């Protein structure tokens, strides 16, 4: 293949930049809870206990499920927004040709709500049953 001398130099410089530059974007999300120690699942994949972190590739909405004994289980649909340098077509440059590594971190903090204890639920049920019985006896 025959190329003019100017194009050979441009191709050589581009090849060197791709081999040496090799830009990179590091994406990581961290889920924290108050109190910590809750089990975290993201899109059905178990990540660990809080504080839990994972690398990700795509921006969008993630389903985060948080559970801990003694607390209500939460399911959150959390949007993860892309920064300006990850918007097409700029993302091609930042992912492939950036001379420095770009870091993108997302941190989400969720408070946990204490669950109603089973004995409290039973006493409430007993109260309702007794109230029903007394209404049935009086004909109400």
mmCIF file of N, CA and C in Angstrom:
data_model
loop_
_atom_site.group_PDB
_atom_site.id
_atom_site.type_symbol
_atom_site.label_atom_id
_atom_site.label_comp_id
_atom_site.label_asym_id
_atom_site.label_seq_id
_atom_site.Cartn_x
_atom_site.Cartn_y
_atom_site.Cartn_z
ATOM 1 N N UNK A 1 0.848 -1.158 0.000
ATOM 2 C CA UNK A 1 0.000 0.000 0.000
ATOM 3 C C UNK A 1 0.905 1.236 0.000
ATOM 4 N N UNK A 2 0.595 2.185 -0.874
ATOM 5 C CA UNK A 2 1.403 3.392 -1.023
ATOM 6 C C UNK A 2 0.694 4.562 -0.352
ATOM 7 N N UNK A 3 1.391 5.222 0.564
ATOM 8 C CA UNK A 3 0.879 6.418 1.229
ATOM 9 C C UNK A 3 1.868 7.548 1.054
ATOM 10 N N UNK A 4 1.370 8.753 0.882
ATOM 11 C CA UNK A 4 2.284 9.903 0.828
ATOM 12 C C UNK A 4 3.030 10.032 2.154
ATOM 13 N N UNK A 5 4.238 10.649 2.139
ATOM 14 C CA UNK A 5 5.055 10.741 3.348
ATOM 15 C C UNK A 5 4.343 11.402 4.529
ATOM 16 N N UNK A 6 3.532 12.399 4.321
ATOM 17 C CA UNK A 6 2.828 13.060 5.418
ATOM 18 C C UNK A 6 1.853 12.134 6.134
ATOM 19 N N UNK A 7 1.156 11.313 5.367
ATOM 20 C CA UNK A 7 0.178 10.391 5.978
ATOM 21 C C UNK A 7 0.871 9.275 6.747
ATOM 22 N N UNK A 8 2.042 8.843 6.296
ATOM 23 C CA UNK A 8 2.787 7.815 7.029
ATOM 24 C C UNK A 8 3.152 8.323 8.430
ATOM 25 N N UNK A 9 3.582 9.575 8.506
ATOM 26 C CA UNK A 9 3.961 10.146 9.797
ATOM 27 C C UNK A 9 2.742 10.272 10.719
ATOM 28 N N UNK A 10 1.611 10.700 10.162
ATOM 29 C CA UNK A 10 0.388 10.825 10.963
ATOM 30 C C UNK A 10 -0.034 9.465 11.495
ATOM 31 N N UNK A 11 0.006 8.441 10.639
ATOM 32 C CA UNK A 11 -0.354 7.089 11.091
ATOM 33 C C UNK A 11 0.614 6.590 12.155
ATOM 34 N N UNK A 12 1.896 6.873 11.992
ATOM 35 C CA UNK A 12 2.888 6.440 12.975
ATOM 36 C C UNK A 12 2.655 7.135 14.317
ATOM 37 N N UNK A 13 2.378 8.428 14.292
ATOM 38 C CA UNK A 13 2.120 9.175 15.538
ATOM 39 C C UNK A 13 0.847 8.663 16.208
ATOM 40 N N UNK A 14 -0.196 8.415 15.419
ATOM 41 C CA UNK A 14 -1.445 7.889 15.978
ATOM 42 C C UNK A 14 -1.233 6.525 16.612
ATOM 43 N N UNK A 15 -0.452 5.668 15.962
ATOM 44 C CA UNK A 15 -0.179 4.332 16.510
ATOM 45 C C UNK A 15 0.595 4.433 17.814
ATOM 46 N N UNK A 16 1.565 5.328 17.879
ATOM 47 C CA UNK A 16 2.352 5.516 19.101
ATOM 48 C C UNK A 16 1.466 6.040 20.232
ATOM 49 N N UNK A 17 0.576 6.998 19.901
ATOM 50 C CA UNK A 17 -0.330 7.535 20.927
ATOM 51 C C UNK A 17 -1.252 6.453 21.466
ATOM 52 N N UNK A 18 -1.752 5.586 20.576
ATOM 53 C CA UNK A 18 -2.634 4.520 21.036
ATOM 54 C C UNK A 18 -1.904 3.536 21.928
ATOM 55 N N UNK A 19 -0.649 3.224 21.572
ATOM 56 C CA UNK A 19 0.107 2.274 22.370
ATOM 57 C C UNK A 19 0.581 2.874 23.689
ATOM 58 N N UNK A 20 1.007 4.127 23.679
ATOM 59 C CA UNK A 20 1.554 4.746 24.885
ATOM 60 C C UNK A 20 0.488 5.437 25.724
ATOM 61 N N UNK A 21 -0.391 6.188 25.070
ATOM 62 C CA UNK A 21 -1.379 6.966 25.802
ATOM 63 C C UNK A 21 -2.399 6.072 26.453
ATOM 64 N N UNK A 22 -3.103 5.317 25.636
ATOM 65 C CA UNK A 22 -4.086 4.359 26.119
ATOM 66 C C UNK A 22 -4.915 4.861 27.272
ATOM 67 N N UNK A 23 -5.582 5.995 27.078
ATOM 68 C CA UNK A 23 -6.400 6.590 28.130
ATOM 69 C C UNK A 23 -7.305 5.582 28.804
ATOM 70 N N UNK A 24 -7.754 5.936 29.966
ATOM 71 C CA UNK A 24 -8.571 5.005 30.726
ATOM 72 C C UNK A 24 -9.469 5.783 31.671
ATOM 73 N N UNK A 25 -10.680 5.278 31.843
ATOM 74 C CA UNK A 25 -11.606 5.850 32.811
ATOM 75 C C UNK A 25 -11.908 4.770 33.834
ATOM 76 N N UNK A 26 -11.689 5.085 35.085
ATOM 77 C CA UNK A 26 -11.984 4.173 36.181
ATOM 78 C C UNK A 26 -13.335 4.572 36.780
ATOM 79 N N UNK A 27 -14.294 3.629 36.788
ATOM 80 C CA UNK A 27 -15.635 3.898 37.313
ATOM 81 C C UNK A 27 -15.878 2.978 38.516
ATOM 82 N N UNK A 28 -16.319 3.573 39.627
ATOM 83 C CA UNK A 28 -16.575 2.781 40.834
ATOM 84 C C UNK A 28 -17.714 3.398 41.617
ATOM 85 N N UNK A 29 -18.595 2.556 42.131
ATOM 86 C CA UNK A 29 -19.672 3.032 42.994
ATOM 87 C C UNK A 29 -19.538 2.385 44.369
ATOM 88 N N UNK A 30 -19.866 3.185 45.392
ATOM 89 C CA UNK A 30 -19.806 2.722 46.776
ATOM 90 C C UNK A 30 -21.165 2.944 47.420
ATOM 91 N N UNK A 31 -21.663 1.921 48.102
ATOM 92 C CA UNK A 31 -22.926 2.012 48.826
ATOM 93 C C UNK A 31 -22.616 1.952 50.313
ATOM 94 N N UNK A 32 -23.117 2.936 51.041
ATOM 95 C CA UNK A 32 -22.960 2.993 52.494
ATOM 96 C C UNK A 32 -24.342 3.024 53.130
ATOM 97 N N UNK A 33 -24.448 2.484 54.342
ATOM 98 C CA UNK A 33 -25.703 2.543 55.086
ATOM 99 C C UNK A 33 -25.414 3.044 56.490
ATOM 100 N N UNK A 34 -26.457 3.552 57.110
ATOM 101 C CA UNK A 34 -26.386 3.961 58.507
ATOM 102 C C UNK A 34 -27.436 3.169 59.253
ATOM 103 N N UNK A 35 -27.103 2.189 60.056
ATOM 104 C CA UNK A 35 -25.776 1.706 60.406
ATOM 105 C C UNK A 35 -25.174 0.834 59.297
ATOM 106 N N UNK A 36 -23.871 0.638 59.379
ATOM 107 C CA UNK A 36 -23.181 -0.162 58.365
ATOM 108 C C UNK A 36 -23.384 -1.648 58.637
ATOM 109 N N UNK A 37 -22.888 -2.470 57.725
ATOM 110 C CA UNK A 37 -22.977 -3.916 57.882
ATOM 111 C C UNK A 37 -24.151 -4.553 57.171
ATOM 112 N N UNK A 38 -24.841 -3.803 56.322
ATOM 113 C CA UNK A 38 -25.984 -4.356 55.587
ATOM 114 C C UNK A 38 -25.493 -5.058 54.322
ATOM 115 N N UNK A 39 -26.209 -6.091 53.925
ATOM 116 C CA UNK A 39 -25.899 -6.830 52.700
ATOM 117 C C UNK A 39 -26.376 -6.025 51.499
ATOM 118 N N UNK A 40 -25.523 -5.898 50.472
ATOM 119 C CA UNK A 40 -25.859 -5.116 49.283
ATOM 120 C C UNK A 40 -25.852 -6.020 48.063
ATOM 121 N N UNK A 41 -26.935 -5.923 47.273
ATOM 122 C CA UNK A 41 -27.007 -6.579 45.974
ATOM 123 C C UNK A 41 -27.277 -5.494 44.944
ATOM 124 N N UNK A 42 -26.510 -5.507 43.861
ATOM 125 C CA UNK A 42 -26.702 -4.538 42.782
ATOM 126 C C UNK A 42 -27.040 -5.309 41.519
ATOM 127 N N UNK A 43 -28.227 -5.021 40.972
ATOM 128 C CA UNK A 43 -28.752 -5.723 39.791
ATOM 129 C C UNK A 43 -28.725 -7.239 39.992
ATOM 130 N N UNK A 44 -29.080 -7.673 41.207
ATOM 131 C CA UNK A 44 -29.164 -9.099 41.507
ATOM 132 C C UNK A 44 -27.839 -9.767 41.836
ATOM 133 N N UNK A 45 -26.745 -9.025 41.804
ATOM 134 C CA UNK A 45 -25.429 -9.587 42.101
ATOM 135 C C UNK A 45 -25.000 -9.148 43.498
ATOM 136 N N UNK A 46 -24.667 -10.114 44.335
ATOM 137 C CA UNK A 46 -24.241 -9.815 45.708
ATOM 138 C C UNK A 46 -22.871 -9.136 45.667
ATOM 139 N N UNK A 47 -22.797 -7.951 46.274
ATOM 140 C CA UNK A 47 -21.567 -7.162 46.263
ATOM 141 C C UNK A 47 -20.812 -7.311 47.576
ATOM 142 N N UNK A 48 -21.533 -7.406 48.693
ATOM 143 C CA UNK A 48 -20.895 -7.533 50.001
ATOM 144 C C UNK A 48 -21.671 -6.751 51.033
ATOM 145 N N UNK A 49 -21.029 -6.496 52.170
ATOM 146 C CA UNK A 49 -21.677 -5.728 53.230
ATOM 147 C C UNK A 49 -21.135 -4.300 53.223
ATOM 148 N N UNK A 50 -21.991 -3.383 53.678
ATOM 149 C CA UNK A 50 -21.629 -1.972 53.623
ATOM 150 C C UNK A 50 -20.527 -1.649 54.620
ATOM 151 N N UNK A 51 -19.619 -0.776 54.194
ATOM 152 C CA UNK A 51 -19.563 -0.102 52.909
ATOM 153 C C UNK A 51 -19.102 -1.062 51.814
ATOM 154 N N UNK A 52 -19.872 -1.134 50.721
ATOM 155 C CA UNK A 52 -19.591 -2.057 49.623
ATOM 156 C C UNK A 52 -19.319 -1.263 48.350
ATOM 157 N N UNK A 53 -18.276 -1.671 47.624
ATOM 158 C CA UNK A 53 -17.904 -0.987 46.390
ATOM 159 C C UNK A 53 -17.788 -1.974 45.252
ATOM 160 N N UNK A 54 -18.054 -1.468 44.043
ATOM 161 C CA UNK A 54 -17.869 -2.287 42.845
ATOM 162 C C UNK A 54 -17.534 -1.392 41.664
ATOM 163 N N UNK A 55 -16.735 -1.930 40.752
ATOM 164 C CA UNK A 55 -16.464 -1.242 39.501
ATOM 165 C C UNK A 55 -17.644 -1.470 38.573
ATOM 166 N N UNK A 56 -17.888 -0.511 37.689
ATOM 167 C CA UNK A 56 -18.957 -0.681 36.711
ATOM 168 C C UNK A 56 -18.511 -0.116 35.373
ATOM 169 N N UNK A 57 -19.214 -0.505 34.320
ATOM 170 C CA UNK A 57 -18.863 -0.100 32.965
ATOM 171 C C UNK A 57 -19.848 0.905 32.400
ATOM 172 N N UNK A 58 -21.129 0.688 32.663
ATOM 173 C CA UNK A 58 -22.168 1.483 32.014
ATOM 174 C C UNK A 58 -22.878 2.411 33.000
ATOM 175 N N UNK A 59 -23.258 3.573 32.510
ATOM 176 C CA UNK A 59 -24.064 4.510 33.281
ATOM 177 C C UNK A 59 -25.530 4.183 33.039
ATOM 178 N N UNK A 60 -26.377 4.553 33.977
ATOM 179 C CA UNK A 60 -27.801 4.281 33.862
ATOM 180 C C UNK A 60 -28.380 4.065 35.240
ATOM 181 N N UNK A 61 -29.495 3.335 35.298
ATOM 182 C CA UNK A 61 -30.165 3.082 36.571
ATOM 183 C C UNK A 61 -29.821 1.681 37.051
ATOM 184 N N UNK A 62 -29.385 1.592 38.300
ATOM 185 C CA UNK A 62 -29.036 0.316 38.931
ATOM 186 C C UNK A 62 -30.050 0.013 40.024
ATOM 187 N N UNK A 63 -30.413 -1.262 40.142
ATOM 188 C CA UNK A 63 -31.299 -1.689 41.223
ATOM 189 C C UNK A 63 -30.432 -2.123 42.401
ATOM 190 N N UNK A 64 -30.551 -1.389 43.497
ATOM 191 C CA UNK A 64 -29.762 -1.674 44.699
ATOM 192 C C UNK A 64 -30.697 -2.206 45.767
ATOM 193 N N UNK A 65 -30.392 -3.395 46.276
ATOM 194 C CA UNK A 65 -31.189 -4.019 47.338
ATOM 195 C C UNK A 65 -30.309 -4.104 48.581
ATOM 196 N N UNK A 66 -30.844 -3.584 49.696
ATOM 197 C CA UNK A 66 -30.104 -3.523 50.958
ATOM 198 C C UNK A 66 -30.906 -4.261 52.020
ATOM 199 N N UNK A 67 -30.254 -5.190 52.725
ATOM 200 C CA UNK A 67 -30.944 -5.923 53.788
ATOM 201 C C UNK A 67 -30.006 -6.133 54.976
ATOM 202 N N UNK A 68 -30.625 -6.084 56.153
ATOM 203 C CA UNK A 68 -29.887 -6.317 57.395
ATOM 204 C C UNK A 68 -30.885 -6.818 58.425
ATOM 205 N N UNK A 69 -30.531 -7.865 59.184
ATOM 206 C CA UNK A 69 -31.446 -8.355 60.204
ATOM 207 C C UNK A 69 -31.823 -7.247 61.182
ATOM 208 N N UNK A 70 -33.122 -7.148 61.467
ATOM 209 C CA UNK A 70 -33.614 -6.136 62.391
ATOM 210 C C UNK A 70 -33.986 -4.830 61.712
ATOM 211 N N UNK A 71 -33.776 -4.762 60.386
ATOM 212 C CA UNK A 71 -34.088 -3.547 59.628
ATOM 213 C C UNK A 71 -34.918 -3.912 58.396
ATOM 214 N N UNK A 72 -35.699 -2.960 57.930
ATOM 215 C CA UNK A 72 -36.504 -3.188 56.740
ATOM 216 C C UNK A 72 -35.592 -3.309 55.529
ATOM 217 N N UNK A 73 -35.935 -4.225 54.616
ATOM 218 C CA UNK A 73 -35.195 -4.381 53.370
ATOM 219 C C UNK A 73 -35.596 -3.262 52.421
ATOM 220 N N UNK A 74 -34.616 -2.654 51.772
ATOM 221 C CA UNK A 74 -34.877 -1.562 50.832
ATOM 222 C C UNK A 74 -34.465 -1.986 49.434
ATOM 223 N N UNK A 75 -35.270 -1.599 48.449
ATOM 224 C CA UNK A 75 -34.906 -1.738 47.050
ATOM 225 C C UNK A 75 -34.977 -0.349 46.434
ATOM 226 N N UNK A 76 -33.855 0.096 45.902
ATOM 227 C CA UNK A 76 -33.748 1.450 45.362
ATOM 228 C C UNK A 76 -33.359 1.364 43.899
ATOM 229 N N UNK A 77 -33.993 2.162 43.066
ATOM 230 C CA UNK A 77 -33.597 2.294 41.662
ATOM 231 C C UNK A 77 -32.773 3.574 41.578
ATOM 232 N N UNK A 78 -31.450 3.387 41.573
ATOM 233 C CA UNK A 78 -30.517 4.507 41.686
ATOM 234 C C UNK A 78 -29.919 4.873 40.327
ATOM 235 N N UNK A 79 -30.213 6.089 39.837
ATOM 236 C CA UNK A 79 -29.555 6.517 38.598
ATOM 237 C C UNK A 79 -28.085 6.865 38.855
ATOM 238 N N UNK A 80 -27.236 6.455 37.942
ATOM 239 C CA UNK A 80 -25.821 6.802 37.985
ATOM 240 C C UNK A 80 -25.559 7.625 36.729
ATOM 241 N N UNK A 81 -25.348 8.919 36.924
ATOM 242 C CA UNK A 81 -25.211 9.842 35.804
ATOM 243 C C UNK A 81 -23.777 9.903 35.310
ATOM 244 N N UNK A 82 -23.637 10.076 34.005
ATOM 245 C CA UNK A 82 -22.303 10.159 33.421
ATOM 246 C C UNK A 82 -21.777 11.591 33.477
ATOM 247 N N UNK A 83 -20.467 11.746 33.701
ATOM 248 C CA UNK A 83 -19.870 13.088 33.664
ATOM 249 C C UNK A 83 -19.744 13.568 32.213
ATOM 250 N N UNK A 84 -19.414 14.827 32.031
ATOM 251 C CA UNK A 84 -19.366 15.420 30.695
ATOM 252 C C UNK A 84 -18.408 14.682 29.773
ATOM 253 N N UNK A 85 -17.292 14.167 30.302
ATOM 254 C CA UNK A 85 -16.296 13.515 29.446
ATOM 255 C C UNK A 85 -16.684 12.088 29.068
ATOM 256 N N UNK A 86 -17.849 11.621 29.512
ATOM 257 C CA UNK A 86 -18.327 10.298 29.143
ATOM 258 C C UNK A 86 -19.559 10.354 28.243
ATOM 259 N N UNK A 87 -19.831 11.523 27.675
ATOM 260 C CA UNK A 87 -20.952 11.705 26.757
ATOM 261 C C UNK A 87 -20.434 11.494 25.333
ATOM 262 N N UNK A 88 -21.109 10.658 24.527
ATOM 263 C CA UNK A 88 -20.660 10.451 23.141
ATOM 264 C C UNK A 88 -20.645 11.764 22.380
ATOM 265 N N UNK A 89 -19.726 12.019 21.524
ATOM 266 C CA UNK A 89 -18.548 11.239 21.101
ATOM 267 C C UNK A 89 -17.301 11.527 21.928
ATOM 268 N N UNK A 90 -17.414 12.392 22.956
ATOM 269 C CA UNK A 90 -16.243 12.730 23.783
ATOM 270 C C UNK A 90 -15.737 11.490 24.519
ATOM 271 N N UNK A 91 -16.636 10.553 24.839
ATOM 272 C CA UNK A 91 -16.226 9.361 25.592
ATOM 273 C C UNK A 91 -15.171 8.541 24.855
ATOM 274 N N UNK A 92 -15.205 8.544 23.525
ATOM 275 C CA UNK A 92 -14.184 7.803 22.772
ATOM 276 C C UNK A 92 -12.797 8.360 23.078
ATOM 277 N N UNK A 93 -12.690 9.677 23.109
ATOM 278 C CA UNK A 93 -11.401 10.308 23.385
ATOM 279 C C UNK A 93 -10.946 10.034 24.814
ATOM 280 N N UNK A 94 -11.851 10.182 25.789
ATOM 281 C CA UNK A 94 -11.459 9.980 27.189
ATOM 282 C C UNK A 94 -11.156 8.512 27.485
ATOM 283 N N UNK A 95 -11.852 7.590 26.816
ATOM 284 C CA UNK A 95 -11.606 6.168 27.047
ATOM 285 C C UNK A 95 -10.350 5.662 26.341
ATOM 286 N N UNK A 96 -9.983 6.271 25.221
ATOM 287 C CA UNK A 96 -8.909 5.706 24.407
ATOM 288 C C UNK A 96 -7.688 6.592 24.219
ATOM 289 N N UNK A 97 -7.856 7.896 24.209
ATOM 290 C CA UNK A 97 -6.738 8.755 23.854
ATOM 291 C C UNK A 97 -6.301 9.713 24.952
ATOM 292 N N UNK A 98 -6.925 9.695 26.082
ATOM 293 C CA UNK A 98 -6.559 10.605 27.164
ATOM 294 C C UNK A 98 -5.175 10.246 27.691
ATOM 295 N N UNK A 99 -4.299 11.239 27.881
ATOM 296 C CA UNK A 99 -2.952 10.944 28.383
ATOM 297 C C UNK A 99 -2.929 10.621 29.885
ATOM 298 N N UNK A 100 -4.039 10.872 30.598
ATOM 299 C CA UNK A 100 -4.103 10.588 32.037
ATOM 300 C C UNK A 100 -5.295 9.670 32.322
ATOM 301 N N UNK A 101 -5.216 8.984 33.442
ATOM 302 C CA UNK A 101 -6.340 8.151 33.863
ATOM 303 C C UNK A 101 -7.381 9.033 34.541
ATOM 304 N N UNK A 102 -8.616 8.931 34.084
ATOM 305 C CA UNK A 102 -9.717 9.681 34.679
ATOM 306 C C UNK A 102 -10.414 8.795 35.694
ATOM 307 N N UNK A 103 -10.806 9.377 36.819
ATOM 308 C CA UNK A 103 -11.442 8.634 37.889
ATOM 309 C C UNK A 103 -12.855 9.164 38.106
ATOM 310 N N UNK A 104 -13.819 8.270 38.110
ATOM 311 C CA UNK A 104 -15.216 8.642 38.308
ATOM 312 C C UNK A 104 -15.758 7.810 39.463
ATOM 313 N N UNK A 105 -16.063 8.452 40.573
ATOM 314 C CA UNK A 105 -16.562 7.766 41.774
ATOM 315 C C UNK A 105 -17.968 8.248 42.103
ATOM 316 N N UNK A 106 -18.821 7.309 42.489
ATOM 317 C CA UNK A 106 -20.183 7.620 42.928
ATOM 318 C C UNK A 106 -20.375 6.981 44.300
ATOM 319 N N UNK A 107 -20.896 7.762 45.247
ATOM 320 C CA UNK A 107 -21.139 7.256 46.595
ATOM 321 C C UNK A 107 -22.596 7.507 46.961
ATOM 322 N N UNK A 108 -23.255 6.454 47.438
ATOM 323 C CA UNK A 108 -24.659 6.535 47.816
ATOM 324 C C UNK A 108 -24.780 6.113 49.275
ATOM 325 N N UNK A 109 -25.484 6.941 50.060
ATOM 326 C CA UNK A 109 -25.662 6.664 51.490
ATOM 327 C C UNK A 109 -27.155 6.531 51.772
ATOM 328 N N UNK A 110 -27.546 5.418 52.404
ATOM 329 C CA UNK A 110 -28.949 5.157 52.696
ATOM 330 C C UNK A 110 -29.130 4.878 54.186
ATOM 331 N N UNK A 111 -30.054 5.570 54.843
ATOM 332 C CA UNK A 111 -30.364 5.244 56.241
ATOM 333 C C UNK A 111 -31.281 4.017 56.284
ATOM 334 N N UNK A 112 -31.068 3.158 57.248
ATOM 335 C CA UNK A 112 -31.911 1.973 57.411
ATOM 336 C C UNK A 112 -32.994 2.251 58.447
ATOM 337 N N UNK A 113 -34.174 1.692 58.215
ATOM 338 C CA UNK A 113 -35.307 1.856 59.118
ATOM 339 C C UNK A 113 -35.457 0.595 59.958
ATOM 340 N N UNK A 114 -35.480 0.721 61.288
ATOM 341 C CA UNK A 114 -35.661 -0.477 62.123
ATOM 342 C C UNK A 114 -36.982 -1.170 61.792
ATOM 343 N N UNK A 115 -36.947 -2.490 61.754
ATOM 344 C CA UNK A 115 -38.147 -3.279 61.467
ATOM 345 C C UNK A 115 -38.989 -3.399 62.730
ATOM 346 N N UNK A 116 -40.292 -3.555 62.551
ATOM 347 C CA UNK A 116 -41.194 -3.801 63.671
ATOM 348 C C UNK A 116 -40.929 -5.232 64.126
ATOM 349 N N UNK A 117 -40.701 -5.400 65.422
ATOM 350 C CA UNK A 117 -40.387 -6.737 65.924
ATOM 351 C C UNK A 117 -41.609 -7.640 65.858
ATOM 352 N N UNK A 118 -41.371 -8.927 65.723
ATOM 353 C CA UNK A 118 -42.445 -9.900 65.568
ATOM 354 C C UNK A 118 -43.385 -9.908 66.768
ATOM 355 N N UNK A 119 -42.864 -9.750 67.990
ATOM 356 C CA UNK A 119 -43.746 -9.798 69.162
ATOM 357 C C UNK A 119 -44.663 -8.577 69.190
ATOM 358 N N UNK A 120 -44.212 -7.444 68.654
ATOM 359 C CA UNK A 120 -45.080 -6.276 68.568
ATOM 360 C C UNK A 120 -46.203 -6.529 67.565
ATOM 361 N N UNK A 121 -45.870 -7.184 66.451
ATOM 362 C CA UNK A 121 -46.892 -7.513 65.452
ATOM 363 C C UNK A 121 -47.922 -8.475 66.048
ATOM 364 N N UNK A 122 -47.450 -9.469 66.842
ATOM 365 C CA UNK A 122 -48.359 -10.437 67.442
ATOM 366 C C UNK A 122 -49.288 -9.767 68.447
ATOM 367 N N UNK A 123 -48.756 -8.854 69.272
ATOM 368 C CA UNK A 123 -49.611 -8.200 70.256
ATOM 369 C C UNK A 123 -50.643 -7.322 69.549
ATOM 370 N N UNK A 124 -50.275 -6.687 68.451
ATOM 371 C CA UNK A 124 -51.227 -5.889 67.685
ATOM 372 C C UNK A 124 -52.304 -6.797 67.107
ATOM 373 N N UNK A 125 -51.919 -7.946 66.620
ATOM 374 C CA UNK A 125 -52.878 -8.901 66.069
ATOM 375 C C UNK A 125 -53.798 -9.425 67.173
ATOM 376 N N UNK A 126 -53.237 -9.711 68.347
ATOM 377 C CA UNK A 126 -54.054 -10.157 69.470
ATOM 378 C C UNK A 126 -55.069 -9.089 69.867
ATOM 379 N N UNK A 127 -54.647 -7.825 69.912
ATOM 380 C CA UNK A 127 -55.549 -6.734 70.247
ATOM 381 C C UNK A 127 -56.683 -6.624 69.234
ATOM 382 N N UNK A 128 -56.352 -6.768 67.973
ATOM 383 C CA UNK A 128 -57.381 -6.684 66.929
ATOM 384 C C UNK A 128 -58.366 -7.855 67.038
ATOM 385 N N UNK A 129 -57.850 -9.035 67.358
ATOM 386 C CA UNK A 129 -58.719 -10.214 67.492
ATOM 387 C C UNK A 129 -59.656 -10.053 68.686
ATOM 388 N N UNK A 130 -59.132 -9.569 69.796
ATOM 389 C CA UNK A 130 -59.964 -9.360 70.977
ATOM 390 C C UNK A 130 -61.035 -8.308 70.712
ATOM 391 N N UNK A 131 -60.681 -7.260 69.995
ATOM 392 C CA UNK A 131 -61.640 -6.225 69.630
ATOM 393 C C UNK A 131 -62.740 -6.808 68.732
ATOM 394 N N UNK A 132 -62.367 -7.663 67.811
ATOM 395 C CA UNK A 132 -63.340 -8.310 66.920
ATOM 396 C C UNK A 132 -64.292 -9.198 67.712
ATOM 397 N N UNK A 133 -63.736 -9.972 68.682
ATOM 398 C CA UNK A 133 -64.557 -10.850 69.522
ATOM 399 C C UNK A 133 -65.590 -10.054 70.329
ATOM 400 N N UNK A 134 -65.120 -8.957 70.926
ATOM 401 C CA UNK A 134 -66.049 -8.173 71.751
ATOM 402 C C UNK A 134 -67.127 -7.526 70.884
ATOM 403 N N UNK A 135 -66.801 -7.134 69.677
ATOM 404 C CA UNK A 135 -67.819 -6.560 68.773
ATOM 405 C C UNK A 135 -68.817 -7.651 68.359
ATOM 406 N N UNK A 136 -68.324 -8.864 68.166
ATOM 407 C CA UNK A 136 -69.238 -9.956 67.784
ATOM 408 C C UNK A 136 -70.189 -10.306 68.921
ATOM 409 N N UNK A 137 -69.710 -10.232 70.158
ATOM 410 C CA UNK A 137 -70.565 -10.552 71.306
ATOM 411 C C UNK A 137 -71.663 -9.506 71.482
ATOM 412 N N UNK A 138 -71.321 -8.246 71.218
ATOM 413 C CA UNK A 138 -72.313 -7.191 71.417
ATOM 414 C C UNK A 138 -73.193 -6.984 70.192
ATOM 415 N N UNK A 139 -72.897 -7.670 69.118
ATOM 416 C CA UNK A 139 -73.725 -7.572 67.918
ATOM 417 C C UNK A 139 -73.457 -6.343 67.086
ATOM 418 N N UNK A 140 -72.302 -5.746 67.176
ATOM 419 C CA UNK A 140 -71.970 -4.571 66.382
ATOM 420 C C UNK A 140 -71.429 -4.957 65.029
#
